[in-house]
């Protein structure tokens, strides 16, 4: 059975991806706490927890020890600060880049040998803001622009060895969206207006199941308004 490591798999988009890939993969369920990972592990036929603070490079190196072959790596863990430049702090910038960019780069680098062994697929959950920034989005969008630079470079460097996919969701019904709407002053949250997490998982499935001759480079999934 093929193995998939999914970061941020305790909740939201990552959890939906874990449930979908878990139908035919051994899944490493990424989370910051044992309990958060275990709740998803318990739902899946073949899974184990992958508990680590992704922003701690030493802990990350230890967490991947012994992982010699990896078919799928999905980067879903992320944070979304929503703040105007006027009020942004160096700490907010650092925290967002630490998780959304630097941790992705380091985890990928550490797992390159394992991914090459399996001719694996790397999927980064980016965002619509990875293409277009706007008010209050300098930090979050900045991380997602950088993430797109990373995946574009990785795809070019690893052509013929790995496949690299960038998934760009619009607004998705998760804890992150609840917090964002509250930050925007919207206090009557209605998750049905946004994309369901399962729809993002379906986009990831498309990339993972692509036949060997093809790489799905980029997918945009946005609320339909239906
Ligand atoms: N929701 C949207 O509307 C939307 C739209 C476009 C793109 N995205 C992107 O989609 C991805 C997933 O978003 P989401 O809405 O599913 O987020 P979410 O519901 O807030 O879940 C965030 C996940 O990230 C994990 N995480 C946070 N900090 C971590 C750390 N330091 N180390 C390891 N894991 C950490 C959390 O683990 P714990 O449970 O252990 O805290 C959790 O599993 C993000 O990259 C986000 O930018 C989301």
Coordinates of C-alpha atoms and ligand atoms in Angstrom, one line a residue:
X1 CA 0.0 0.0 0.0
X2 CA 1.2 3.5 -0.8
X3 CA 2.0 5.9 2.0
X4 CA 0.8 9.6 2.3
X5 CA 2.0 12.1 4.8
X6 CA -0.5 14.9 5.3
X7 CA 0.3 17.9 7.5
X8 CA -2.5 19.8 9.2
X9 CA -4.6 16.6 9.0
X10 CA -6.3 17.0 12.5
X11 CA -8.8 19.5 11.1
X12 CA -10.3 21.3 8.1
X13 CA -8.9 20.6 4.6
X14 CA -6.1 18.3 5.8
X15 CA -8.5 16.1 7.7
X16 CA -10.7 15.8 4.6
X17 CA -7.6 14.9 2.5
X18 CA -6.6 12.2 5.1
X19 CA -10.1 10.7 4.9
X20 CA -10.1 10.6 1.2
X21 CA -6.5 9.3 0.7
X22 CA -7.0 7.0 3.7
X23 CA -9.3 4.9 1.5
X24 CA -6.3 3.4 -0.3
X25 CA -3.2 4.8 1.4
X26 CA -1.3 4.3 4.7
X27 CA -1.7 7.8 6.1
X28 CA 0.6 9.7 8.5
X29 CA -1.7 12.1 10.1
X30 CA 0.0 15.4 10.9
X31 CA -1.0 17.5 13.9
X32 CA 0.5 19.4 16.8
X33 CA -1.0 17.2 19.5
X34 CA -1.3 13.4 19.9
X35 CA -5.1 13.7 20.6
X36 CA -5.7 15.8 17.5
X37 CA -3.9 13.3 15.3
X38 CA -5.4 10.2 17.0
X39 CA -9.0 11.3 16.4
X40 CA -8.4 11.1 12.6
X41 CA -6.2 8.0 12.9
X42 CA -9.1 6.2 14.6
X43 CA -11.3 6.9 11.6
X44 CA -9.0 5.4 9.1
X45 CA -8.3 1.8 8.2
X46 CA -4.5 2.2 8.1
X47 CA -2.9 5.2 9.7
X48 CA -0.6 6.5 12.4
X49 CA 0.0 9.9 14.0
X50 CA 2.7 12.3 12.8
X51 CA 2.9 14.7 15.8
X52 CA 5.3 17.6 15.5
X53 CA 5.4 21.4 15.6
X54 CA 6.4 21.9 12.0
X55 CA 8.1 25.2 12.8
X56 CA 10.7 23.4 15.0
X57 CA 13.4 22.2 12.5
X58 CA 15.2 19.9 15.0
X59 CA 11.9 18.2 15.9
X60 CA 11.0 17.9 12.2
X61 CA 14.3 16.1 11.4
X62 CA 13.6 13.7 14.2
X63 CA 10.0 13.1 13.2
X64 CA 10.9 12.0 9.6
X65 CA 13.7 9.6 10.8
X66 CA 13.2 6.1 9.3
X67 CA 10.8 7.3 6.6
X68 CA 12.7 5.9 3.6
X69 CA 9.9 5.8 0.9
X70 CA 7.0 8.2 0.6
X71 CA 4.5 8.3 -2.3
X72 CA 2.5 11.4 -1.3
X73 CA 3.4 14.5 0.7
X74 CA 0.5 17.0 1.2
X75 CA 1.3 20.3 2.9
X76 CA -1.9 21.5 4.4
X77 CA -0.9 23.0 7.8
X78 CA -1.1 26.8 7.7
X79 CA -2.2 29.9 9.5
X80 CA -3.9 33.0 8.0
X81 CA -3.3 36.3 9.8
X82 CA -5.6 39.0 8.6
X83 CA -4.2 42.4 9.4
X84 CA -3.4 45.8 7.7
X85 CA 0.2 46.6 7.1
X86 CA -0.2 49.5 9.6
X87 CA -0.8 47.1 12.5
X88 CA 1.3 44.1 11.4
X89 CA 4.2 43.1 13.6
X90 CA 7.5 41.4 12.8
X91 CA 6.3 38.5 15.0
X92 CA 3.2 38.0 12.8
X93 CA 5.3 38.0 9.7
X94 CA 7.8 35.5 11.2
X95 CA 5.1 33.1 12.5
X96 CA 3.3 33.0 9.2
X97 CA 6.4 32.5 7.1
X98 CA 7.7 29.9 9.6
X99 CA 4.7 27.6 9.1
X100 CA 3.4 28.4 5.7
X101 CA 6.7 28.6 3.9
X102 CA 9.9 27.6 5.8
X103 CA 8.4 24.5 7.3
X104 CA 7.1 23.4 3.9
X105 CA 10.6 23.9 2.4
X106 CA 12.4 22.1 5.2
X107 CA 9.9 19.1 5.4
X108 CA 10.1 18.7 1.6
X109 CA 13.9 18.9 1.7
X110 CA 14.2 16.3 4.4
X111 CA 11.9 14.0 2.6
X112 CA 13.3 14.4 -0.9
X113 CA 15.2 11.1 -0.9
X114 CA 12.1 9.2 0.3
X115 CA 10.0 10.9 -2.3
X116 CA 12.5 10.3 -5.1
X117 CA 12.6 6.6 -4.1
X118 CA 8.8 6.3 -4.6
X119 CA 8.6 8.8 -7.6
X120 CA 6.2 10.6 -5.3
X121 CA 3.8 13.5 -5.6
X122 CA 4.1 16.7 -3.5
X123 CA 0.9 18.7 -3.1
X124 CA 0.9 22.2 -1.5
X125 CA -2.4 23.6 -0.4
X126 CA -1.9 27.2 -1.5
X127 CA -4.8 29.7 -1.9
X128 CA -6.4 32.1 -4.3
X129 CA -4.3 34.7 -2.4
X130 CA -1.3 32.9 -3.8
X131 CA -2.1 34.8 -7.0
X132 CA -3.8 38.0 -5.9
X133 CA -3.2 40.0 -2.7
X134 CA -5.5 42.6 -1.2
X135 CA -6.3 44.7 1.9
X136 CA -5.3 43.0 5.2
X137 CA -3.6 40.2 3.3
X138 CA 0.0 41.3 3.0
X139 CA 1.3 38.7 5.4
X140 CA -0.9 35.7 4.4
X141 CA -0.8 36.4 0.7
X142 CA 2.9 37.0 1.0
X143 CA 3.4 33.5 2.4
X144 CA 1.3 32.0 -0.4
X145 CA 3.1 33.9 -3.2
X146 CA 6.3 32.5 -1.7
X147 CA 4.8 29.0 -1.5
X148 CA 4.0 29.2 -5.2
X149 CA 7.6 30.3 -5.9
X150 CA 8.7 27.2 -3.9
X151 CA 6.5 24.7 -5.7
X152 CA 7.3 26.2 -9.2
X153 CA 11.0 25.8 -8.4
X154 CA 10.7 22.3 -6.9
X155 CA 8.7 21.1 -10.0
X156 CA 11.4 22.4 -12.3
X157 CA 14.3 20.9 -10.3
X158 CA 12.6 17.5 -9.7
X159 CA 11.1 17.0 -13.2
X160 CA 11.3 13.3 -14.1
X161 CA 11.7 12.4 -10.4
X162 CA 8.7 13.9 -8.6
X163 CA 5.4 15.5 -9.5
X164 CA 4.5 18.8 -7.8
X165 CA 0.9 20.2 -7.5
X166 CA -0.2 23.5 -6.2
X167 CA -3.9 23.6 -5.1
X168 CA -5.5 27.1 -4.8
X169 CA -8.8 27.0 -2.9
X170 CA -11.1 30.0 -2.5
X171 CA -12.9 30.3 0.8
X172 CA -13.4 26.8 2.4
X173 CA -15.7 26.0 5.4
X174 CA -13.1 25.3 8.2
X175 CA -12.0 26.7 11.6
X176 CA -9.7 29.1 9.6
X177 CA -12.6 30.5 7.7
X178 CA -14.7 31.0 10.9
X179 CA -11.8 33.0 12.4
X180 CA -11.3 35.0 9.2
X181 CA -15.0 35.9 9.0
X182 CA -14.9 37.0 12.6
X183 CA -11.8 39.2 11.9
X184 CA -13.8 40.7 9.0
X185 CA -16.7 41.5 11.4
X186 CA -19.0 38.9 10.0
X187 CA -20.6 37.3 13.0
X188 CA -23.4 35.2 11.3
X189 CA -21.1 32.6 9.8
X190 CA -22.7 30.4 7.2
X191 CA -20.4 27.6 6.1
X192 CA -22.7 26.6 3.3
X193 CA -21.6 29.7 1.4
X194 CA -18.1 28.3 1.1
X195 CA -16.4 25.3 -0.6
X196 CA -16.6 22.0 1.3
X197 CA -13.4 20.5 2.5
X198 CA -14.3 17.3 0.6
X199 CA -14.1 19.3 -2.7
X200 CA -10.5 20.3 -2.0
X201 CA -9.7 16.6 -1.1
X202 CA -11.2 15.7 -4.5
X203 CA -8.7 18.1 -6.2
X204 CA -5.8 16.5 -4.3
X205 CA -7.1 13.0 -5.4
X206 CA -7.0 14.1 -9.0
X207 CA -3.4 15.1 -8.7
X208 CA -2.4 11.9 -6.8
X209 CA -4.3 9.6 -9.2
X210 CA -2.9 11.2 -12.4
X211 CA -1.3 8.6 -14.6
X212 CA 2.6 8.5 -14.8
X213 CA 2.7 10.5 -18.0
X214 CA 1.0 13.6 -16.5
X215 CA 1.5 16.1 -13.7
X216 CA -1.4 18.2 -12.5
X217 CA 0.5 21.4 -11.9
X218 CA -2.1 23.7 -10.6
X219 CA -5.8 23.5 -9.6
X220 CA -8.1 26.4 -8.6
X221 CA -11.2 25.5 -6.6
X222 CA -13.6 28.3 -5.7
X223 CA -17.1 28.6 -4.3
X224 CA -19.6 28.1 -7.1
X225 CA -22.4 30.3 -5.6
X226 CA -24.9 27.6 -6.5
Ligands
LIG1 N1 -10.0 27.6 4.9 C1 -9.9 28.3 3.8 O1 -10.8 29.1 3.4 C2 -8.6 28.2 3.0 C3 -8.6 28.8 1.7 C4 -7.5 28.8 0.9 C5 -6.4 28.1 1.4 N2 -6.4 27.5 2.7 C6 -5.2 26.8 3.1 O2 -5.5 25.5 3.4 C7 -4.7 25.0 4.4 C8 -5.5 24.3 5.5 O3 -6.4 25.3 6.0 P1 -7.6 24.9 7.0 O4 -8.7 25.9 6.7 O5 -7.9 23.5 6.9 O6 -6.9 25.3 8.4 P2 -7.4 24.9 9.9 O7 -8.8 24.3 9.9 O8 -7.2 26.1 10.7 O9 -6.4 23.8 10.3 C9 -5.0 24.1 10.5 C10 -4.2 22.9 10.6 O10 -2.8 23.2 10.7 C11 -2.2 22.6 11.8 N3 -1.1 23.4 12.3 C12 -1.2 24.7 12.7 N4 0.0 25.1 13.2 C13 0.8 24.0 13.1 C14 2.2 23.8 13.5 N5 3.0 24.8 14.0 N6 2.7 22.6 13.3 C15 2.0 21.6 12.7 N7 0.7 21.8 12.4 C16 0.1 23.0 12.6 C17 -3.3 22.4 12.8 O11 -3.0 21.4 13.7 P3 -3.7 21.4 15.2 O12 -5.1 20.9 15.0 O13 -2.8 20.4 15.9 O14 -3.6 22.8 15.7 C18 -4.5 22.0 11.8 O15 -4.5 20.7 11.5 C19 -3.8 26.1 4.9 O16 -2.6 26.1 4.3 C20 -4.6 27.4 4.4 O17 -3.8 28.5 4.2 C21 -7.5 27.6 3.4

